[in-house]
Amino acid sequence: MIPAYVPNSAAAVFGGGTPIDFGKTFRDGRRIFGDGKTYRGFFGGVLSGILVGLVQIWAFSAFDLTGLPQHTLLSVTLLATGALLGDLIKSFLKRRLGKDRGESWFLADQYDLVIGAFVLILLFNPGWLFENITLPIAIGVIILTPLLHRIVNIIGYYIGVKEVPW
């Protein structure tokens, strides 16, 4: 899951610039995504996830890590991209519910990246998903995701790349 976990944090670091929605509103009068979703953040986040995944691919063979899932360029690209697409969809839904940027949305804020990553890989590389995401790994992801999310957001808040610690 590392290629899916890294993009959200990296997007906060690389973010800024032109918003993905170009400041436009949806038919309900609210922003489509908001100022927090930018092209620089999206592409910087995806690229960071892919780079981390490439390191994992290299480490798998260099250190004979056969006990870990074997990534491919396709799997890391789908996980990284899916994570940020899941985040975009969550932001779209938050705006429709009238939630402001940075406002907490319990569970959706933690699992958006997991759902997005799994859905994208299910659509384009289902064999990898079913071969590598076993029940114990899925349970681990469910347990670890909110813990990692909270820790990373607190760090991001204290180093100044996040406006709120959640």
PDB file of C-alpha atoms in Angstrom, residues 15-164:
ATOM      1  CA  GLY A  15       0.507  21.483  -3.767  1.00  0.00           C
ATOM      2  CA  GLY A  16      -0.307  25.016  -4.698  1.00  0.00           C
ATOM      3  CA  GLY A  17      -0.842  26.668  -8.012  1.00  0.00           C
ATOM      4  CA  THR A  18      -3.768  26.126 -10.328  1.00  0.00           C
ATOM      5  CA  PRO A  19      -6.737  24.315  -8.776  1.00  0.00           C
ATOM      6  CA  ILE A  20      -7.926  21.269 -10.723  1.00  0.00           C
ATOM      7  CA  ASP A  21     -11.409  22.783 -10.911  1.00  0.00           C
ATOM      8  CA  PHE A  22     -10.004  26.159 -12.118  1.00  0.00           C
ATOM      9  CA  GLY A  23     -12.106  27.829  -9.418  1.00  0.00           C
ATOM     10  CA  LYS A  24     -15.360  26.759 -11.067  1.00  0.00           C
ATOM     11  CA  THR A  25     -18.520  25.844  -9.206  1.00  0.00           C
ATOM     12  CA  PHE A  26     -20.875  22.918  -9.658  1.00  0.00           C
ATOM     13  CA  ARG A  27     -24.582  23.403 -10.387  1.00  0.00           C
ATOM     14  CA  ASP A  28     -25.210  23.609  -6.618  1.00  0.00           C
ATOM     15  CA  GLY A  29     -23.113  26.809  -6.489  1.00  0.00           C
ATOM     16  CA  ARG A  30     -20.279  25.198  -4.513  1.00  0.00           C
ATOM     17  CA  ARG A  31     -16.749  24.647  -5.770  1.00  0.00           C
ATOM     18  CA  ILE A  32     -16.221  21.387  -7.643  1.00  0.00           C
ATOM     19  CA  PHE A  33     -13.156  20.366  -5.586  1.00  0.00           C
ATOM     20  CA  GLY A  34     -11.769  23.494  -3.942  1.00  0.00           C
ATOM     21  CA  ASP A  35      -8.430  25.286  -3.764  1.00  0.00           C
ATOM     22  CA  GLY A  36      -6.769  22.374  -1.946  1.00  0.00           C
ATOM     23  CA  LYS A  37      -6.782  20.180  -5.053  1.00  0.00           C
ATOM     24  CA  THR A  38      -4.195  21.435  -7.526  1.00  0.00           C
ATOM     25  CA  TYR A  39      -2.503  20.069 -10.607  1.00  0.00           C
ATOM     26  CA  ARG A  40       0.918  20.456  -9.005  1.00  0.00           C
ATOM     27  CA  GLY A  41      -0.213  18.530  -5.931  1.00  0.00           C
ATOM     28  CA  PHE A  42      -1.940  15.815  -7.953  1.00  0.00           C
ATOM     29  CA  PHE A  43       0.937  15.121 -10.324  1.00  0.00           C
ATOM     30  CA  GLY A  44       3.599  15.575  -7.635  1.00  0.00           C
ATOM     31  CA  GLY A  45       1.716  13.132  -5.423  1.00  0.00           C
ATOM     32  CA  VAL A  46       1.225  10.522  -8.145  1.00  0.00           C
ATOM     33  CA  LEU A  47       4.862  10.782  -9.230  1.00  0.00           C
ATOM     34  CA  SER A  48       6.011  10.388  -5.608  1.00  0.00           C
ATOM     35  CA  GLY A  49       3.888   7.259  -5.190  1.00  0.00           C
ATOM     36  CA  ILE A  50       5.281   5.801  -8.411  1.00  0.00           C
ATOM     37  CA  LEU A  51       8.865   6.576  -7.374  1.00  0.00           C
ATOM     38  CA  VAL A  52       8.373   4.892  -3.999  1.00  0.00           C
ATOM     39  CA  GLY A  53       6.847   1.930  -5.816  1.00  0.00           C
ATOM     40  CA  LEU A  54       9.857   1.714  -8.130  1.00  0.00           C
ATOM     41  CA  VAL A  55      12.107   1.589  -5.066  1.00  0.00           C
ATOM     42  CA  GLN A  56       9.949  -1.250  -3.753  1.00  0.00           C
ATOM     43  CA  ILE A  57      10.281  -3.104  -7.070  1.00  0.00           C
ATOM     44  CA  TRP A  58      14.056  -2.694  -6.939  1.00  0.00           C
ATOM     45  CA  ALA A  59      14.243  -3.745  -3.265  1.00  0.00           C
ATOM     46  CA  PHE A  60      12.086  -6.810  -3.949  1.00  0.00           C
ATOM     47  CA  SER A  61      14.689  -8.259  -6.290  1.00  0.00           C
ATOM     48  CA  ALA A  62      17.826  -6.731  -4.743  1.00  0.00           C
ATOM     49  CA  PHE A  63      17.093  -8.102  -1.269  1.00  0.00           C
ATOM     50  CA  ASP A  64      15.047 -11.183  -2.244  1.00  0.00           C
ATOM     51  CA  LEU A  65      11.933  -9.939  -0.426  1.00  0.00           C
ATOM     52  CA  THR A  66       9.717 -12.721  -1.750  1.00  0.00           C
ATOM     53  CA  GLY A  67       7.447 -12.535   1.312  1.00  0.00           C
ATOM     54  CA  LEU A  68       6.133  -9.163   0.181  1.00  0.00           C
ATOM     55  CA  PRO A  69       3.729  -8.424  -2.677  1.00  0.00           C
ATOM     56  CA  GLN A  70       5.561  -8.091  -5.977  1.00  0.00           C
ATOM     57  CA  HIS A  71       4.751  -4.753  -7.564  1.00  0.00           C
ATOM     58  CA  THR A  72       4.887  -3.872 -11.227  1.00  0.00           C
ATOM     59  CA  LEU A  73       5.053  -0.473 -12.872  1.00  0.00           C
ATOM     60  CA  LEU A  74       1.348  -0.864 -13.617  1.00  0.00           C
ATOM     61  CA  SER A  75       0.419  -1.752 -10.020  1.00  0.00           C
ATOM     62  CA  VAL A  76       2.306   1.163  -8.465  1.00  0.00           C
ATOM     63  CA  THR A  77       0.937   3.598 -11.060  1.00  0.00           C
ATOM     64  CA  LEU A  78      -2.633   2.451 -10.445  1.00  0.00           C
ATOM     65  CA  LEU A  79      -2.254   2.525  -6.649  1.00  0.00           C
ATOM     66  CA  ALA A  80      -0.725   6.015  -6.658  1.00  0.00           C
ATOM     67  CA  THR A  81      -3.193   7.454  -9.160  1.00  0.00           C
ATOM     68  CA  GLY A  82      -6.181   5.720  -7.576  1.00  0.00           C
ATOM     69  CA  ALA A  83      -5.302   7.100  -4.153  1.00  0.00           C
ATOM     70  CA  LEU A  84      -5.499  10.690  -5.379  1.00  0.00           C
ATOM     71  CA  LEU A  85      -8.551  10.053  -7.548  1.00  0.00           C
ATOM     72  CA  GLY A  86     -10.255   8.681  -4.430  1.00  0.00           C
ATOM     73  CA  ASP A  87      -9.261  11.858  -2.608  1.00  0.00           C
ATOM     74  CA  LEU A  88     -10.682  13.996  -5.439  1.00  0.00           C
ATOM     75  CA  ILE A  89     -13.991  12.112  -5.385  1.00  0.00           C
ATOM     76  CA  LYS A  90     -14.172  12.533  -1.609  1.00  0.00           C
ATOM     77  CA  SER A  91     -13.536  16.279  -1.977  1.00  0.00           C
ATOM     78  CA  PHE A  92     -16.273  16.518  -4.593  1.00  0.00           C
ATOM     79  CA  LEU A  93     -18.701  14.764  -2.220  1.00  0.00           C
ATOM     80  CA  LYS A  94     -17.613  16.927   0.738  1.00  0.00           C
ATOM     81  CA  ARG A  95     -18.400  20.065  -1.261  1.00  0.00           C
ATOM     82  CA  ARG A  96     -21.826  18.660  -2.156  1.00  0.00           C
ATOM     83  CA  LEU A  97     -22.503  18.060   1.552  1.00  0.00           C
ATOM     84  CA  GLY A  98     -21.519  21.641   2.339  1.00  0.00           C
ATOM     85  CA  LYS A  99     -18.322  20.691   4.164  1.00  0.00           C
ATOM     86  CA  ASP A 100     -15.493  23.216   3.990  1.00  0.00           C
ATOM     87  CA  ARG A 101     -11.899  22.583   2.963  1.00  0.00           C
ATOM     88  CA  GLY A 102     -10.077  20.944   5.847  1.00  0.00           C
ATOM     89  CA  GLU A 103     -13.290  20.065   7.662  1.00  0.00           C
ATOM     90  CA  SER A 104     -13.111  16.563   9.102  1.00  0.00           C
ATOM     91  CA  TRP A 105     -15.281  13.831   7.582  1.00  0.00           C
ATOM     92  CA  PHE A 106     -14.851  10.765   9.758  1.00  0.00           C
ATOM     93  CA  LEU A 107     -13.838   7.588   7.889  1.00  0.00           C
ATOM     94  CA  ALA A 108     -14.077   9.193   4.439  1.00  0.00           C
ATOM     95  CA  ASP A 109     -10.917  11.196   5.166  1.00  0.00           C
ATOM     96  CA  GLN A 110      -9.076   8.030   6.148  1.00  0.00           C
ATOM     97  CA  TYR A 111     -10.267   5.501   3.573  1.00  0.00           C
ATOM     98  CA  ASP A 112     -10.739   7.582   0.410  1.00  0.00           C
ATOM     99  CA  LEU A 113      -7.243   6.757  -0.799  1.00  0.00           C
ATOM    100  CA  VAL A 114      -7.671   3.032  -0.105  1.00  0.00           C
ATOM    101  CA  ILE A 115     -11.003   2.831  -1.912  1.00  0.00           C
ATOM    102  CA  GLY A 116      -9.704   4.837  -4.868  1.00  0.00           C
ATOM    103  CA  ALA A 117      -6.538   2.742  -5.139  1.00  0.00           C
ATOM    104  CA  PHE A 118      -8.397  -0.575  -4.877  1.00  0.00           C
ATOM    105  CA  VAL A 119     -11.122   0.440  -7.347  1.00  0.00           C
ATOM    106  CA  LEU A 120      -8.626   1.623  -9.977  1.00  0.00           C
ATOM    107  CA  ILE A 121      -6.473  -1.487  -9.663  1.00  0.00           C
ATOM    108  CA  LEU A 122      -9.598  -3.663  -9.690  1.00  0.00           C
ATOM    109  CA  LEU A 123     -10.655  -2.056 -12.968  1.00  0.00           C
ATOM    110  CA  PHE A 124      -7.291  -2.238 -14.750  1.00  0.00           C
ATOM    111  CA  ASN A 125      -5.243  -4.974 -13.035  1.00  0.00           C
ATOM    112  CA  PRO A 126      -7.578  -7.255 -11.057  1.00  0.00           C
ATOM    113  CA  GLY A 127      -5.170 -10.204 -11.191  1.00  0.00           C
ATOM    114  CA  TRP A 128      -2.578  -8.251  -9.213  1.00  0.00           C
ATOM    115  CA  LEU A 129      -5.171  -7.196  -6.647  1.00  0.00           C
ATOM    116  CA  PHE A 130      -6.503 -10.685  -5.976  1.00  0.00           C
ATOM    117  CA  GLU A 131      -3.046 -12.237  -6.012  1.00  0.00           C
ATOM    118  CA  ASN A 132      -1.477  -9.746  -3.605  1.00  0.00           C
ATOM    119  CA  ILE A 133      -4.179  -8.304  -1.357  1.00  0.00           C
ATOM    120  CA  THR A 134      -4.990 -11.292   0.803  1.00  0.00           C
ATOM    121  CA  LEU A 135      -7.447 -11.205   3.697  1.00  0.00           C
ATOM    122  CA  PRO A 136      -4.690 -10.614   6.318  1.00  0.00           C
ATOM    123  CA  ILE A 137      -3.255  -7.772   4.222  1.00  0.00           C
ATOM    124  CA  ALA A 138      -6.719  -6.239   3.743  1.00  0.00           C
ATOM    125  CA  ILE A 139      -7.322  -6.385   7.505  1.00  0.00           C
ATOM    126  CA  GLY A 140      -3.923  -4.795   8.097  1.00  0.00           C
ATOM    127  CA  VAL A 141      -4.792  -1.991   5.669  1.00  0.00           C
ATOM    128  CA  ILE A 142      -8.124  -1.410   7.435  1.00  0.00           C
ATOM    129  CA  ILE A 143      -6.390  -1.187  10.826  1.00  0.00           C
ATOM    130  CA  LEU A 144      -3.261   0.741   9.826  1.00  0.00           C
ATOM    131  CA  THR A 145      -4.797   3.310   7.487  1.00  0.00           C
ATOM    132  CA  PRO A 146      -6.508   5.526  10.088  1.00  0.00           C
ATOM    133  CA  LEU A 147      -3.468   5.331  12.396  1.00  0.00           C
ATOM    134  CA  LEU A 148      -1.037   6.295   9.644  1.00  0.00           C
ATOM    135  CA  HIS A 149      -3.417   8.974   8.385  1.00  0.00           C
ATOM    136  CA  ARG A 150      -3.596  10.622  11.793  1.00  0.00           C
ATOM    137  CA  ILE A 151       0.162  10.483  12.428  1.00  0.00           C
ATOM    138  CA  VAL A 152       1.044  11.869   8.992  1.00  0.00           C
ATOM    139  CA  ASN A 153      -1.541  14.658   9.258  1.00  0.00           C
ATOM    140  CA  ILE A 154      -0.251  15.739  12.664  1.00  0.00           C
ATOM    141  CA  ILE A 155       3.287  15.866  11.276  1.00  0.00           C
ATOM    142  CA  GLY A 156       2.045  17.787   8.216  1.00  0.00           C
ATOM    143  CA  TYR A 157       0.286  20.280  10.469  1.00  0.00           C
ATOM    144  CA  TYR A 158       3.382  20.903  12.587  1.00  0.00           C
ATOM    145  CA  ILE A 159       5.683  21.346   9.592  1.00  0.00           C
ATOM    146  CA  GLY A 160       3.211  23.744   7.982  1.00  0.00           C
ATOM    147  CA  VAL A 161       1.961  21.824   4.922  1.00  0.00           C
ATOM    148  CA  LYS A 162      -1.508  21.153   6.379  1.00  0.00           C
ATOM    149  CA  GLU A 163      -3.865  23.727   7.842  1.00  0.00           C
ATOM    150  CA  VAL A 164      -5.513  21.278  10.257  1.00  0.00           C
TER     151      VAL A 164
END
